[in-house]
Coordinates of C-alpha atoms in Angstrom, one line a residue:
X1 CA -22.3 -59.5 -53.0
X2 CA -24.2 -60.3 -50.6
X3 CA -27.0 -58.9 -52.4
X4 CA -27.3 -61.3 -54.7
X5 CA -26.4 -59.4 -57.9
X6 CA -26.7 -61.4 -60.9
X7 CA -22.7 -59.9 -62.0
X8 CA -19.7 -60.9 -60.4
X9 CA -18.1 -57.8 -60.6
X10 CA -15.8 -55.7 -58.8
X11 CA -15.7 -51.2 -59.1
X12 CA -13.2 -50.0 -57.2
X13 CA -13.0 -46.3 -56.6
X14 CA -9.8 -45.8 -58.4
X15 CA -9.4 -41.8 -57.8
X16 CA -11.4 -39.5 -55.8
X17 CA -11.2 -36.1 -54.5
X18 CA -11.4 -37.0 -51.1
X19 CA -8.3 -39.4 -51.2
X20 CA -6.9 -42.9 -49.2
X21 CA -10.2 -42.9 -46.7
X22 CA -12.5 -44.0 -49.8
X23 CA -9.7 -45.5 -52.9
X24 CA -10.4 -49.2 -53.8
X25 CA -13.8 -49.2 -52.4
X26 CA -16.2 -51.3 -54.5
X27 CA -19.2 -49.5 -55.2
X28 CA -21.0 -52.4 -56.7
X29 CA -20.6 -53.8 -52.9
X30 CA -23.2 -51.2 -51.4
X31 CA -26.8 -52.7 -52.8
X32 CA -28.1 -49.4 -53.5
X33 CA -25.3 -47.8 -55.9
X34 CA -24.9 -51.7 -57.2
X35 CA -28.0 -52.5 -58.5
X36 CA -27.6 -48.8 -60.5
X37 CA -24.3 -50.2 -62.0
X38 CA -25.6 -53.7 -62.6
X39 CA -28.6 -52.2 -64.9
X40 CA -26.0 -49.6 -66.2
X41 CA -24.0 -52.7 -67.6
X42 CA -26.4 -54.5 -68.7
X43 CA -27.9 -51.9 -71.5
X44 CA -24.3 -51.2 -72.2
X45 CA -23.3 -54.8 -72.7
X46 CA -26.2 -55.0 -74.7
X47 CA -26.1 -51.9 -77.1
X48 CA -22.7 -52.8 -78.2
X49 CA -23.4 -56.4 -79.0
X50 CA -26.1 -54.8 -81.2
X51 CA -23.2 -52.3 -82.6
X52 CA -25.6 -49.4 -80.8
X53 CA -22.3 -47.2 -79.9
X54 CA -24.4 -44.0 -78.6
X55 CA -24.1 -44.8 -74.6
X56 CA -25.9 -42.4 -73.6
X57 CA -28.7 -43.7 -72.6
X58 CA -27.6 -46.1 -70.4
X59 CA -26.1 -42.8 -67.9
X60 CA -27.9 -43.3 -65.1
X61 CA -28.8 -41.4 -62.1
X62 CA -28.7 -43.8 -58.5
X63 CA -31.3 -42.6 -56.0
X64 CA -30.1 -40.3 -53.0
X65 CA -28.5 -41.6 -49.9
X66 CA -26.3 -40.8 -47.6
X67 CA -22.3 -39.9 -49.0
X68 CA -19.6 -40.1 -46.9
X69 CA -17.7 -37.2 -46.6
X70 CA -13.5 -36.7 -45.7
X71 CA -14.1 -35.5 -42.6
X72 CA -15.9 -38.8 -41.6
X73 CA -19.1 -36.8 -41.8
X74 CA -21.9 -37.5 -44.2
X75 CA -24.0 -35.8 -47.0
X76 CA -27.3 -36.6 -49.0
X77 CA -26.7 -37.2 -52.3
X78 CA -27.0 -38.9 -55.6
X79 CA -24.4 -40.6 -58.2
X80 CA -24.4 -40.2 -62.1
X81 CA -22.7 -43.4 -64.1
X82 CA -21.3 -43.1 -67.0
X83 CA -20.3 -46.2 -69.1
X84 CA -16.7 -46.2 -70.3
X85 CA -15.8 -48.0 -73.4
X86 CA -12.0 -47.7 -75.6
X87 CA -11.3 -46.5 -78.5
X88 CA -9.4 -49.6 -79.9
X89 CA -12.6 -51.9 -78.4
X90 CA -15.3 -50.3 -78.4
X91 CA -17.0 -53.3 -77.0
X92 CA -15.3 -54.0 -73.8
X93 CA -16.7 -51.7 -71.0
X94 CA -14.0 -51.6 -68.9
X95 CA -14.8 -48.9 -65.9
X96 CA -17.8 -46.4 -65.3
X97 CA -17.1 -42.7 -64.4
X98 CA -19.3 -41.5 -61.1
X99 CA -20.0 -37.7 -60.6
X100 CA -21.3 -36.8 -57.2
X101 CA -24.4 -34.8 -56.9
X102 CA -25.4 -33.4 -53.0

């Protein structure tokens, strides 16, 4: 990333209520959200390595920032980030769920 993340990951939006304008946007590429994603990822991978599968402690609330709306305006808000691990491989982080607060 341009902001020098220690991880070389892409975290695109695969579903979004605003539709095409934001789909496939890499949330990790924006430093304000990327640092939160890195913190969540580090927490989740460390906990699963030690067989601590309760990941509720790894959920994060991002800082407030301007968020895009479908009508190309902005609003202030934050994101809740929750790691996703599949039931058939609880040690492999496969995605994140984000929920906007605004």
